Amino acid sequence: MKLLLTNIKELLQVRENAPQKLSGEAMKELPTLKNAWVFLNNGVIEDYGTMDQMGPHQGFKTIDCSGKIVLPAWCDSHSHLVYAGNREQEFVDRIKGLSYQEIAEKGGGIVNSAKKLQETSEEELYQQSAARLEEVMSLGTGALEIKSGYGLTTEAETKMLRVAKKLAEEYPVTIKTTFLGAHAIPTEYKGDKDGYLDLICNEMLPKVANENLAEYVDIFCEEGYFSVADMERILIEGKKYNLIPKVHVNQFNSIGGIASAVKHNALSVDHLEVMTNQDIEDLKNCDTMPVALPSCSYFLSIPYAPGRKMIDAGLPLALATDYNPGSTPSGNMNFVVATACIKMRLTPEEAINAATINGAYAMGLSNTHGSITKGKAANLIITKQVPSYGYLPYAFGSNLIDTVIINGEEV
Ligand code: NIG
Ligand code: FE
């Protein structure tokens, strides 16, 4: 399928040689072409340029993008999109004054979602998840990471990952899967965390690896959940199966998870709402991508990751949704980008870089996603007519997307 986009008011994130990731000062630059065209062929970006030099690309299906901006589709490197039901009741409990932690202590939270998921058939779980995936694609997400972690039994954890794998087969969006068995201690193992970790190591990890269900391994490293020592155990065990770490750290407390994750060559450390100066130091000069999840902070009314401070310290930063039933029931990357500007003081350029090139890096897709580069996936967002790209985060409540193209096809 060949598709030509013409008269693009401004084409964003144009990189002849795209970097793997962007850090510090380099995040301020967003290269663009004004009055541009892009030619898509066979699911990839074949060529692009300015309208005064159109080349031979004529006579194909053409979309006139006059007044519109075109940018790479969002790369959402952290989601829990496969889940069952919702946690609306806990939302109301929080409005009435209970904290996220208090709700979890009462048997709500992750174990509540796990109970629902265990009772939901694989087919039903697929249907619920597919509806969410269709929505996020229409909101401009072209690549997505999906975690397990709401199963907490071998059967339910692998069920989640099979559903994520089936979504990857059925939809054009690129999906990466992560095994998050260590998301919470299941009710049956209350008071026996080590017993549950044994189950993860002896039964879940071998099965996930054997059936090729995940590329990454995750753990919720947090007070009341799993310690740094637990994380080390899981990451070392995961490494035996070539699973790369991408971990939940520093959501409510800084307990040393970042230094340990960096030591174990984590691809990303995610959440980071509570960061000490030492945590920022520990992220310097390494290959680990810090990932902020501003919609989670918004929904739970907790601090935002200090994105401004981290970029000013020279670090890279990626942005993702954290789409899940408990802390972030939204998979809208446009809202994430706007909230990063409004609440974390990222500039529009920094936020767009964080949600494209750096998001791709945080799920191992740097070579194929995240920029307008010849040979990369034809994953694009065409906006409605807008005055400038800064208008996208500025008009935070408007849906400014006109068309989404994934793998060269209109969604
Ligand atoms: O990333 N913090 C850990 N896990 C999820 C939320 C879990 C839940 O409340 O269901 C997160 O925010
Ligand atoms: Fe998460």
Tab-separated table of N, CA, C and O and ligand atoms in Angstrom, residues 78 80 87 100 110 150 183 220 248 251 271 322 324 326-327, ligand 1:
chain	number	residue	atom	x	y	z
A	78	HIS	N	4.899	2.071	28.631
A	78	HIS	CA	4.494	1.504	29.935
A	78	HIS	C	2.975	1.474	30.016
A	78	HIS	O	2.335	2.514	30.175
A	80	HIS	N	-0.582	-1.201	31.273
A	80	HIS	CA	-1.162	-2.443	31.797
A	80	HIS	C	-2.520	-2.583	31.090
A	80	HIS	O	-3.547	-2.740	31.741
A	87	ARG	N	-12.058	-0.261	38.563
A	87	ARG	CA	-12.017	-0.072	40.031
A	87	ARG	C	-12.664	1.272	40.371
A	87	ARG	O	-12.151	2.049	41.181
A	100	TYR	N	-4.481	5.663	48.397
A	100	TYR	CA	-4.219	4.487	47.545
A	100	TYR	C	-3.696	3.338	48.401
A	100	TYR	O	-4.141	2.184	48.272
A	110	ILE	N	-4.401	-3.854	43.613
A	110	ILE	CA	-3.973	-4.815	42.595
A	110	ILE	C	-4.623	-6.185	42.810
A	110	ILE	O	-5.077	-6.821	41.848
A	150	TYR	N	-1.746	-8.588	36.742
A	150	TYR	CA	-3.068	-8.651	37.375
A	150	TYR	C	-3.593	-10.082	37.402
A	150	TYR	O	-4.785	-10.316	37.498
A	183	HIS	N	3.926	-8.041	41.074
A	183	HIS	CA	3.205	-6.756	41.091
A	183	HIS	C	2.625	-6.518	42.485
A	183	HIS	O	2.558	-5.384	42.960
A	220	PHE	N	7.247	-4.449	41.134
A	220	PHE	CA	6.825	-3.228	41.822
A	220	PHE	C	7.680	-3.109	43.085
A	220	PHE	O	7.387	-3.715	44.105
A	248	HIS	N	9.148	-0.882	38.062
A	248	HIS	CA	8.382	0.144	38.791
A	248	HIS	C	9.183	0.532	40.039
A	248	HIS	O	9.338	-0.277	40.945
A	251	GLN	N	7.673	5.197	43.252
A	251	GLN	CA	6.337	5.791	43.097
A	251	GLN	C	5.938	6.554	44.364
A	251	GLN	O	5.464	7.686	44.289
A	271	HIS	N	8.017	5.467	36.819
A	271	HIS	CA	7.265	6.199	37.869
A	271	HIS	C	8.066	7.403	38.326
A	271	HIS	O	7.804	8.509	37.907
A	322	ASP	N	0.960	4.442	31.564
A	322	ASP	CA	0.688	3.579	32.730
A	322	ASP	C	-0.759	3.075	32.719
A	322	ASP	O	-1.263	2.634	33.759
A	324	ASN	N	-3.944	1.625	33.368
A	324	ASN	CA	-4.300	0.505	34.256
A	324	ASN	C	-5.562	0.866	35.033
A	324	ASN	O	-5.940	2.033	35.096
A	326	GLY	N	-6.232	0.884	38.263
A	326	GLY	CA	-6.150	1.424	39.614
A	326	GLY	C	-5.613	2.836	39.691
A	326	GLY	O	-6.217	3.716	40.306
A	327	SER	N	-4.481	3.083	39.043
A	327	SER	CA	-3.843	4.396	39.219
A	327	SER	C	-3.952	5.291	37.988
A	327	SER	O	-3.672	6.483	38.076
B	1	NIG	O1	1.997	1.400	37.724
B	1	NIG	N1	2.207	0.921	40.907
B	1	NIG	C1	2.053	-0.208	40.515
B	1	NIG	N2	1.263	-0.636	39.539
B	1	NIG	C2	0.349	0.162	38.778
B	1	NIG	C3	-0.969	0.389	39.435
B	1	NIG	C4	-1.533	-0.797	40.058
B	1	NIG	C5	-2.971	-0.696	40.434
B	1	NIG	O2	-3.356	0.114	41.299
B	1	NIG	O3	-3.762	-1.459	39.867
B	1	NIG	C6	1.021	1.469	38.428
B	1	NIG	O4	0.592	2.548	38.839
